[in-house]
Short mmCIF file of C-alpha atoms in Angstrom, two decimals:
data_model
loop_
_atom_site.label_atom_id
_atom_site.label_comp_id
_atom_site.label_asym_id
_atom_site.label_seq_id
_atom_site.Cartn_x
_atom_site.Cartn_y
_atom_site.Cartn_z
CA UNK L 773 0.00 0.00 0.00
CA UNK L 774 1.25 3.49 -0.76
CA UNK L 775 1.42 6.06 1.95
CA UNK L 776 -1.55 8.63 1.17
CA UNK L 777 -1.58 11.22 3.78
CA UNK L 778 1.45 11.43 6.55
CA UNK L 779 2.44 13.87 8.93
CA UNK L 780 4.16 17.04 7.90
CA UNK L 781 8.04 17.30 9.02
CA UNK L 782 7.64 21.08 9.92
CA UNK L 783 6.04 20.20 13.51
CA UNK L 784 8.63 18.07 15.44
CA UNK L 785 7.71 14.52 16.28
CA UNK L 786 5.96 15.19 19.34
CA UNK L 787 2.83 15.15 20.93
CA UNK L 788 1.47 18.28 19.57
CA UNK L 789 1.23 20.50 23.29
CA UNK L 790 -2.09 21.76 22.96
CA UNK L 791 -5.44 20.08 24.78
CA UNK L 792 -6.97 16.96 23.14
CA UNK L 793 -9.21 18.53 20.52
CA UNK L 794 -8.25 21.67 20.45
CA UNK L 795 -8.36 24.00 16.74
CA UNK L 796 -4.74 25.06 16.95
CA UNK L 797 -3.24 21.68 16.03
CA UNK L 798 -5.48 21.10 13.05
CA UNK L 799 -4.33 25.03 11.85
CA UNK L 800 -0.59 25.02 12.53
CA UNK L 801 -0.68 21.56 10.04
CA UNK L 802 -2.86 23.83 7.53
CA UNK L 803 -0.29 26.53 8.39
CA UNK L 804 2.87 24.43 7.89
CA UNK L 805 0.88 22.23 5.05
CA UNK L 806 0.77 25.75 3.10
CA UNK L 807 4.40 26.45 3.79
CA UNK L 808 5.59 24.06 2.75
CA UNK L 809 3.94 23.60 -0.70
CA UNK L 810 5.04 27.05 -1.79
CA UNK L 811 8.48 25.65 -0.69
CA UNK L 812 8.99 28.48 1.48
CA UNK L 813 9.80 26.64 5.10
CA UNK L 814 13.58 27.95 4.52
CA UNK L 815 11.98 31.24 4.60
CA UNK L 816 9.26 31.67 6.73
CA UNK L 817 9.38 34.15 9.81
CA UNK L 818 6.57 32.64 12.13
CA UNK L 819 5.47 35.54 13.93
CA UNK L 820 3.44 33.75 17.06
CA UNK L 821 1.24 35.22 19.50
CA UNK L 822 0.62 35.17 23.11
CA UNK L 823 -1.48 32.71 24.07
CA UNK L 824 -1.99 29.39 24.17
CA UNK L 825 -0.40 29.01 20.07
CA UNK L 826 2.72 30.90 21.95
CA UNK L 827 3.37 27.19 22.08
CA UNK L 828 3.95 26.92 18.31
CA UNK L 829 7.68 27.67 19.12
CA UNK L 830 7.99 24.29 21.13
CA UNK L 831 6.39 22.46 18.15
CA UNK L 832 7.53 24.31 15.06
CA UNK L 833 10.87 23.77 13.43
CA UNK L 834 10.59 27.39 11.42
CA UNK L 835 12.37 30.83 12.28
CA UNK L 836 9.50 32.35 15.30
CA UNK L 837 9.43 35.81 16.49
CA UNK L 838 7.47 36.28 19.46
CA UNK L 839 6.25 39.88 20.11
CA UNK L 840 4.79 41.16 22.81
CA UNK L 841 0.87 41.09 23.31
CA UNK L 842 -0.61 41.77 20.51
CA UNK L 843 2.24 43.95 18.99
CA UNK L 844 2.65 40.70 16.05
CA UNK L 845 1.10 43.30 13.64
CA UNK L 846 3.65 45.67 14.26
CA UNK L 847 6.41 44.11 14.62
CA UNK L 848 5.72 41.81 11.11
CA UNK L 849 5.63 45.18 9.59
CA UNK L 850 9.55 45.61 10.81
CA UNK L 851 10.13 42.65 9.66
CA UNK L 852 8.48 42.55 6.55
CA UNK L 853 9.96 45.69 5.35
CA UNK L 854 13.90 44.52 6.45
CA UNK L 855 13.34 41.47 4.79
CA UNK L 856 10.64 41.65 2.10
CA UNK L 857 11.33 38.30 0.32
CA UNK L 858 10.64 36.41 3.21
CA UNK L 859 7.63 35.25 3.85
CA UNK L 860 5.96 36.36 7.36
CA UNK L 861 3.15 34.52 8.88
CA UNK L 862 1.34 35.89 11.86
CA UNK L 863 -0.74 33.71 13.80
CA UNK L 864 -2.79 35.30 16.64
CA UNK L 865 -5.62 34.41 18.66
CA UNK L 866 -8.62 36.34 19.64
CA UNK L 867 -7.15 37.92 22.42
CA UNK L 868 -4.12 38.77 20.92
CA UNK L 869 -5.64 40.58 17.66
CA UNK L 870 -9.17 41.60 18.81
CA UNK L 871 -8.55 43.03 21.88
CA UNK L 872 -5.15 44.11 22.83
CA UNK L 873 -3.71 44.24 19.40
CA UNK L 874 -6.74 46.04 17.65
CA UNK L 875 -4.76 48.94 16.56
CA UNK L 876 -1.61 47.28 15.63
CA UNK L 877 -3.47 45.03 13.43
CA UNK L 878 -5.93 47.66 12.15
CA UNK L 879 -3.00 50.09 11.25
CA UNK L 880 -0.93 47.59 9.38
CA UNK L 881 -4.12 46.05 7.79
CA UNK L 882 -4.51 49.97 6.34
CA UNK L 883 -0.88 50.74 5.59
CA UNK L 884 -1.30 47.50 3.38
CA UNK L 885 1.55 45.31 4.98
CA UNK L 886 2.28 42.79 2.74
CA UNK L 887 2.25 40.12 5.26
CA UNK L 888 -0.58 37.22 5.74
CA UNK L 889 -2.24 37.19 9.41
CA UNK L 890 -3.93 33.95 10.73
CA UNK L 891 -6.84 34.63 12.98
CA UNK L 892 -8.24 31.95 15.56
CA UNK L 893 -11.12 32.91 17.01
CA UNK L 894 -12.29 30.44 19.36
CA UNK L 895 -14.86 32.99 21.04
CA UNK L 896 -12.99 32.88 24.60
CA UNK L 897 -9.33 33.29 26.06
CA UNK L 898 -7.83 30.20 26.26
CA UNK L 899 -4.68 30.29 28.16
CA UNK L 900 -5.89 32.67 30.83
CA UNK L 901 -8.62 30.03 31.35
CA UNK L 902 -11.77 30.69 30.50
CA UNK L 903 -12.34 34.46 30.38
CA UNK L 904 -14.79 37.20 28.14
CA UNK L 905 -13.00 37.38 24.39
CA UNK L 906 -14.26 40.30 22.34
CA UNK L 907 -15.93 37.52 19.83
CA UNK L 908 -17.52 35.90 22.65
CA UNK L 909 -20.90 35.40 21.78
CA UNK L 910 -24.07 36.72 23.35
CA UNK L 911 -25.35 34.73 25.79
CA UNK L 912 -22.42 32.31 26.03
CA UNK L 913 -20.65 32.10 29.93
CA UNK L 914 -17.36 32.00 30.46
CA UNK L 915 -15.60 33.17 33.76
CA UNK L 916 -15.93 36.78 33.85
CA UNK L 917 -19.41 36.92 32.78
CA UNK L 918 -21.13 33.43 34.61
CA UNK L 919 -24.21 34.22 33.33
CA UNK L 920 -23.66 34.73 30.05
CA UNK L 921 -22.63 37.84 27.69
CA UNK L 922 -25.10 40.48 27.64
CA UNK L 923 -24.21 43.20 25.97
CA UNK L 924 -27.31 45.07 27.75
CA UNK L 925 -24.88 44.53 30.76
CA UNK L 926 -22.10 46.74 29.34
CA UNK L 927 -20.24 43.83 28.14
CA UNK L 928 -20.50 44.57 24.79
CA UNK L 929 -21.32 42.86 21.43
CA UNK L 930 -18.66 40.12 19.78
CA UNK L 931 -16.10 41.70 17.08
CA UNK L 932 -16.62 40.51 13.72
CA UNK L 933 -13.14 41.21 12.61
CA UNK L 934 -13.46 40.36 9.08
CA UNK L 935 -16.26 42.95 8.51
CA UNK L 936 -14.22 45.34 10.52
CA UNK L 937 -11.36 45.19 7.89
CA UNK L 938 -12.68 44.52 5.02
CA UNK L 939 -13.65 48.34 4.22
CA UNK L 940 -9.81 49.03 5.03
CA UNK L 941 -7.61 49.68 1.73
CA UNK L 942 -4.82 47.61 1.97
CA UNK L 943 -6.81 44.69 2.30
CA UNK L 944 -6.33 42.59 0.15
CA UNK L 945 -8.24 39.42 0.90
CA UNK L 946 -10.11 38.50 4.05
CA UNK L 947 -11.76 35.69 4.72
CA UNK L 948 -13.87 33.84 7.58
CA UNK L 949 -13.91 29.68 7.36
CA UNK L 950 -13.85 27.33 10.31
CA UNK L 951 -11.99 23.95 11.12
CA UNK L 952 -15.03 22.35 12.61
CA UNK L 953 -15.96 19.54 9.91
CA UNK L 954 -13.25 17.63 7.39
CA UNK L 955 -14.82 19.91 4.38
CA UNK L 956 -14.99 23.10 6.24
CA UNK L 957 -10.80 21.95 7.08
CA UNK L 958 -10.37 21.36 3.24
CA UNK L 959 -11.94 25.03 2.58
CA UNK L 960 -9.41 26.75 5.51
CA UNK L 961 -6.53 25.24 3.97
CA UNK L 962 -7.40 26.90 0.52
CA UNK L 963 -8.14 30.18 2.02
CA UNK L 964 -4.53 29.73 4.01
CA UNK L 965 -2.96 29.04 0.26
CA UNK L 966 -4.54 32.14 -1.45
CA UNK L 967 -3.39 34.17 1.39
CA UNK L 968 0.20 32.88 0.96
CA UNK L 969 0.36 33.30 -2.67
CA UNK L 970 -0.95 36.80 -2.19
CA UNK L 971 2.17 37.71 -0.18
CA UNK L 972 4.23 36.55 -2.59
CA UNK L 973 2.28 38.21 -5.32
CA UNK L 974 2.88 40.82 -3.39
CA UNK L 975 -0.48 42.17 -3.34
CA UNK L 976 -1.02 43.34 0.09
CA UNK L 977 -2.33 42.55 3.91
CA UNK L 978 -4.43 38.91 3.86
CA UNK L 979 -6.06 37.81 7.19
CA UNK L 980 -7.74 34.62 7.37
CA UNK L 981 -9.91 34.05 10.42
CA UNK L 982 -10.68 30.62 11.68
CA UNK L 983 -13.60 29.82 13.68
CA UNK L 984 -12.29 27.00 15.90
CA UNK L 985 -12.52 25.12 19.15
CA UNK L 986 -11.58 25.18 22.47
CA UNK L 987 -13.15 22.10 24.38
CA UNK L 988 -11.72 22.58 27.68
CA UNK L 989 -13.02 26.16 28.49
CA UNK L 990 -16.14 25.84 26.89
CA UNK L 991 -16.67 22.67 29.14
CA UNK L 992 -17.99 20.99 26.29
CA UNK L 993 -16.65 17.71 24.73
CA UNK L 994 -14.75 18.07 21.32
CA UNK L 995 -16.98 16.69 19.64
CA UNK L 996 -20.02 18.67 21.25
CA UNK L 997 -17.51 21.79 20.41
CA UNK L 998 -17.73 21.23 16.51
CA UNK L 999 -20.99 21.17 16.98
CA UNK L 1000 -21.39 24.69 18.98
CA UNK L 1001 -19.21 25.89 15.96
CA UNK L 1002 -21.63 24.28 13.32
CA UNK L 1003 -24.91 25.94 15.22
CA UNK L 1004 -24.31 29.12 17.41
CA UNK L 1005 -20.93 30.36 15.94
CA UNK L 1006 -21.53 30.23 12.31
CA UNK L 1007 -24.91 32.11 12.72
CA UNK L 1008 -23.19 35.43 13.84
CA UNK L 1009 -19.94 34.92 12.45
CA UNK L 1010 -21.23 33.99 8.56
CA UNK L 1011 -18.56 32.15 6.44
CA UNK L 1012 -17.11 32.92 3.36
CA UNK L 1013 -15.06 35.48 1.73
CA UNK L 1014 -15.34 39.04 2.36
CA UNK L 1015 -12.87 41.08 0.07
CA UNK L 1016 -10.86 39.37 -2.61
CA UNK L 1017 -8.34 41.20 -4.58
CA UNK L 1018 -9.11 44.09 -2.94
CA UNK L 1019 -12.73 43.93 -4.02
CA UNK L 1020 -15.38 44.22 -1.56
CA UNK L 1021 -17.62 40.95 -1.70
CA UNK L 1022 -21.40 41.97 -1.52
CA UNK L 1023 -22.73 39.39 0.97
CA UNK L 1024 -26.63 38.98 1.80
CA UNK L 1025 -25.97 38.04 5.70
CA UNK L 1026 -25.71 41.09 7.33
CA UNK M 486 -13.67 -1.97 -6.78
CA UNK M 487 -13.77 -0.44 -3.25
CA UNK M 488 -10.04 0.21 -2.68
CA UNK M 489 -8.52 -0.55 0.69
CA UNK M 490 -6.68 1.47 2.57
CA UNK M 491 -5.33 1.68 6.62
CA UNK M 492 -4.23 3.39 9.04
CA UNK M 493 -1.32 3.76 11.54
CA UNK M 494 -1.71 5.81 14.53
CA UNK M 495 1.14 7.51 16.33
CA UNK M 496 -0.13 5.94 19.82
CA UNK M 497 1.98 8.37 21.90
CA UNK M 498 0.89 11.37 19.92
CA UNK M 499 -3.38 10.89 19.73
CA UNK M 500 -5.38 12.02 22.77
CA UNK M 501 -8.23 10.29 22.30
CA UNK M 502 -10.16 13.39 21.26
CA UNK M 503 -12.35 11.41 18.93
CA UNK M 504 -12.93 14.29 16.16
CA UNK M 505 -11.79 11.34 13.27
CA UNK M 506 -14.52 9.06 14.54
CA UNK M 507 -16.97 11.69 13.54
CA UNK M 508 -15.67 11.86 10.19
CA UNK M 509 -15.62 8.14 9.46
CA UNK M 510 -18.25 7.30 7.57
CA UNK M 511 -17.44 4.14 7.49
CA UNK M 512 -17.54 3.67 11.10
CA UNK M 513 -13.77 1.74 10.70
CA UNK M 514 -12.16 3.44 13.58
CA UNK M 515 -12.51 3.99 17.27
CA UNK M 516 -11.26 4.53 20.95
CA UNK M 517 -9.26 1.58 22.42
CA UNK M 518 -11.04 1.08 25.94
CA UNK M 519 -10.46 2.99 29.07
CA UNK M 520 -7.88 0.90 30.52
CA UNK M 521 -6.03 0.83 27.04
CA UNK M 522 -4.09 3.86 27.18
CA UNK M 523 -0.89 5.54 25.75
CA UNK M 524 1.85 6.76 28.73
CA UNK M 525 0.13 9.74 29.19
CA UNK M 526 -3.07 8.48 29.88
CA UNK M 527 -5.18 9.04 27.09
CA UNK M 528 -7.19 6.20 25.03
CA UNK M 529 -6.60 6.33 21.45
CA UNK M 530 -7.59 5.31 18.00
CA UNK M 531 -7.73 1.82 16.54
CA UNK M 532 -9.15 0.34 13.42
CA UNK M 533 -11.79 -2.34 14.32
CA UNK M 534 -13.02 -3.07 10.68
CA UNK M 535 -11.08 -3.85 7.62
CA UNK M 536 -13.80 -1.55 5.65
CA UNK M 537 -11.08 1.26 5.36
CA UNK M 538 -11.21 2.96 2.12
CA UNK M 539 -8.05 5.46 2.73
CA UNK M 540 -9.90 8.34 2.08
CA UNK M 541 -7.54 10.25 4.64
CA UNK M 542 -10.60 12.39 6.95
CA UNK M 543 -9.50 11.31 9.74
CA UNK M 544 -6.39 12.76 9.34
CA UNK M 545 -7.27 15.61 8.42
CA UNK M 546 -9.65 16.02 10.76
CA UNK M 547 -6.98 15.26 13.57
CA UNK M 548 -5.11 17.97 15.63
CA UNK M 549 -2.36 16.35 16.65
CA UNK M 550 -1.20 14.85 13.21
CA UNK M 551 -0.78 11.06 14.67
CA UNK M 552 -2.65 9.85 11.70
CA UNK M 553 -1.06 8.33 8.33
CA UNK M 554 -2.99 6.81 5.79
CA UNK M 555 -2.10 3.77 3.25
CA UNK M 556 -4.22 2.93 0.36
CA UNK M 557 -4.15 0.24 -2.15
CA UNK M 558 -2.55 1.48 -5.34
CA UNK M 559 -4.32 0.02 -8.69
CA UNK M 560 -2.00 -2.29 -11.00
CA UNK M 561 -2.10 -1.92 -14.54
#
């Protein structure tokens, strides 16, 4: 029998250190997958977060920068612009980009970086364990609002990022898929390659975001988690892509 | 024909999350029993039919890339 599918050499041979079920190991292999077919793992700056993928350094065998919180934007930017045949990657979390890092990655989104950002959204902050994300959704609890978001409250309504930088200029393509079922994974990965190829095209800032898990502080089962993804998530946070080549898509879900 | 395929699991890297199961159609796959585990504790994935088609979901459907798929080549 002929080997069909096997494991990518980018990510050490380890146990991968994220919690069983967890989004971030299915998109670091979509990440590294995409790398690697544009033959660019030589030279890739992997510009990681902080939280929980902070751990992509441990698993990765690629050149990571590791800014502080939620300066990845800006410091890509330095990057990018000393080294602009490289190929940066930021990878950030929902923490890290919506809420501390909203102006660095607004601001390099509309100086038209040419770099490619990665967006998990899992709807909660992982590492921290369990507390309010700006994307968390109405209604869902987590530990800093027990009985649920309620943006009558004060606490706000969830960021839809994509939306919020699509009308930006140096967009170039953005993008909202999710890692929840083996199609949707199929989808992510091509939205991963176009953003890759668009760096290299040189045609400006990319940001994918990735609705994804996170099992343990939802307090659901993994399985039960791809299915909050498939039924609560996807209704506020509509898939699909929003700009491509820097034209606005006209979308019927808002 | 139906080709035939397998897989081999990384035992020390799967834990036991069960997201391939759900992609299985084919229902060839599943948890080794509770007191089956790897040395950190978790159960993970065996094959328990011989119905595998190596059509590769459950790989990519797993997040800790312990998953490699074989399938039967044709011959001309």
């Amino acid at each position: 029998m002929k080997k069909v599918y096997e494991r990518n050499n980018i990510a050490f041979d380890m146990p991968s250190p994220y919690c069983p079920g967890c989004g971030h190991g299915v998109i670091h292999r979509l990440v590294i997958d995409a790398i690697k077919e544009a033959g660019q793992e030589d030279n890739t700056i992997f510009m990681a977060p902080v939280g929980c993928s902070i751990l992509a350094y441990t698993y990765l065998d690629l050149d990571i920068c590791q800014p502080a919180h939620g300066r990845t934007p800006a410091a890509a930017t330095g990057i990018k612009r000393a080294l602009p045949d490289s190929l940066v990657v930021l990878y950030q979390g929902d923490g890290d980009l919506a809420a501390i890092g909203t102006a660095e990655i607004i601001h390099a989104a509309n100086r038209g970086e040419n770099i490619t950002a990665i967006f998990v959204n899992n709807a909660i902050y992982g590492m921290t364990g369990g507390q309010m994300a700006p994307t968390t959704l109405k209604g869902q609890k987590a530990t800093t609002c027990p009985f649920g978001r309620s943006p009558e409250d004060g606490q706000g309504y969830p960021i839809r990022v994509c939306e919020l930088l699509q009308s930006l200029g140096g967009v170039t393509y953005a993008a909202r898929t999710s890692v929840h079922t083996a199609p949707n994974v199929l989808k992510t990965k091509k939205a991963i390659q176009t953003g890759i190829e668009n760096q290299m095209e040189k045609k400006g800032f990319s940001i994918i975001e990735i609705l994804s898990a996170c099992p343990v502080n939802w307090g659901l089962s993994p399985q039960k988690s791809n299915e909050f993804i498939a039924n609560e998530m996807i209704g506020y946070f509509p898939l699909g892509d929003f700009k491509k080549d820097g034209k606005i898509i006209q979308r019927s879900d808002h | 024909m139906v080709k035939k395929g397998k897989i081999e699991v990384r035992i020390e890297h799967c834990k036991g999350c069960g997201l391939c199961l759900t992609t299985c159609k084919l229902n060839a796959i599943a948890l080794s029993t509770a007191d089956v585990t790897n040395s950190s504790g978790y159960p993970y994935v065996i094959m328990i039919n011989e119905n595998c088609t190596g059509c590769t979901m459950c790989a990519i459907m797993c997040p800790d890339q312990a998953i490699d798929v074989y399938r039967e080549q044709e011959h001309s």
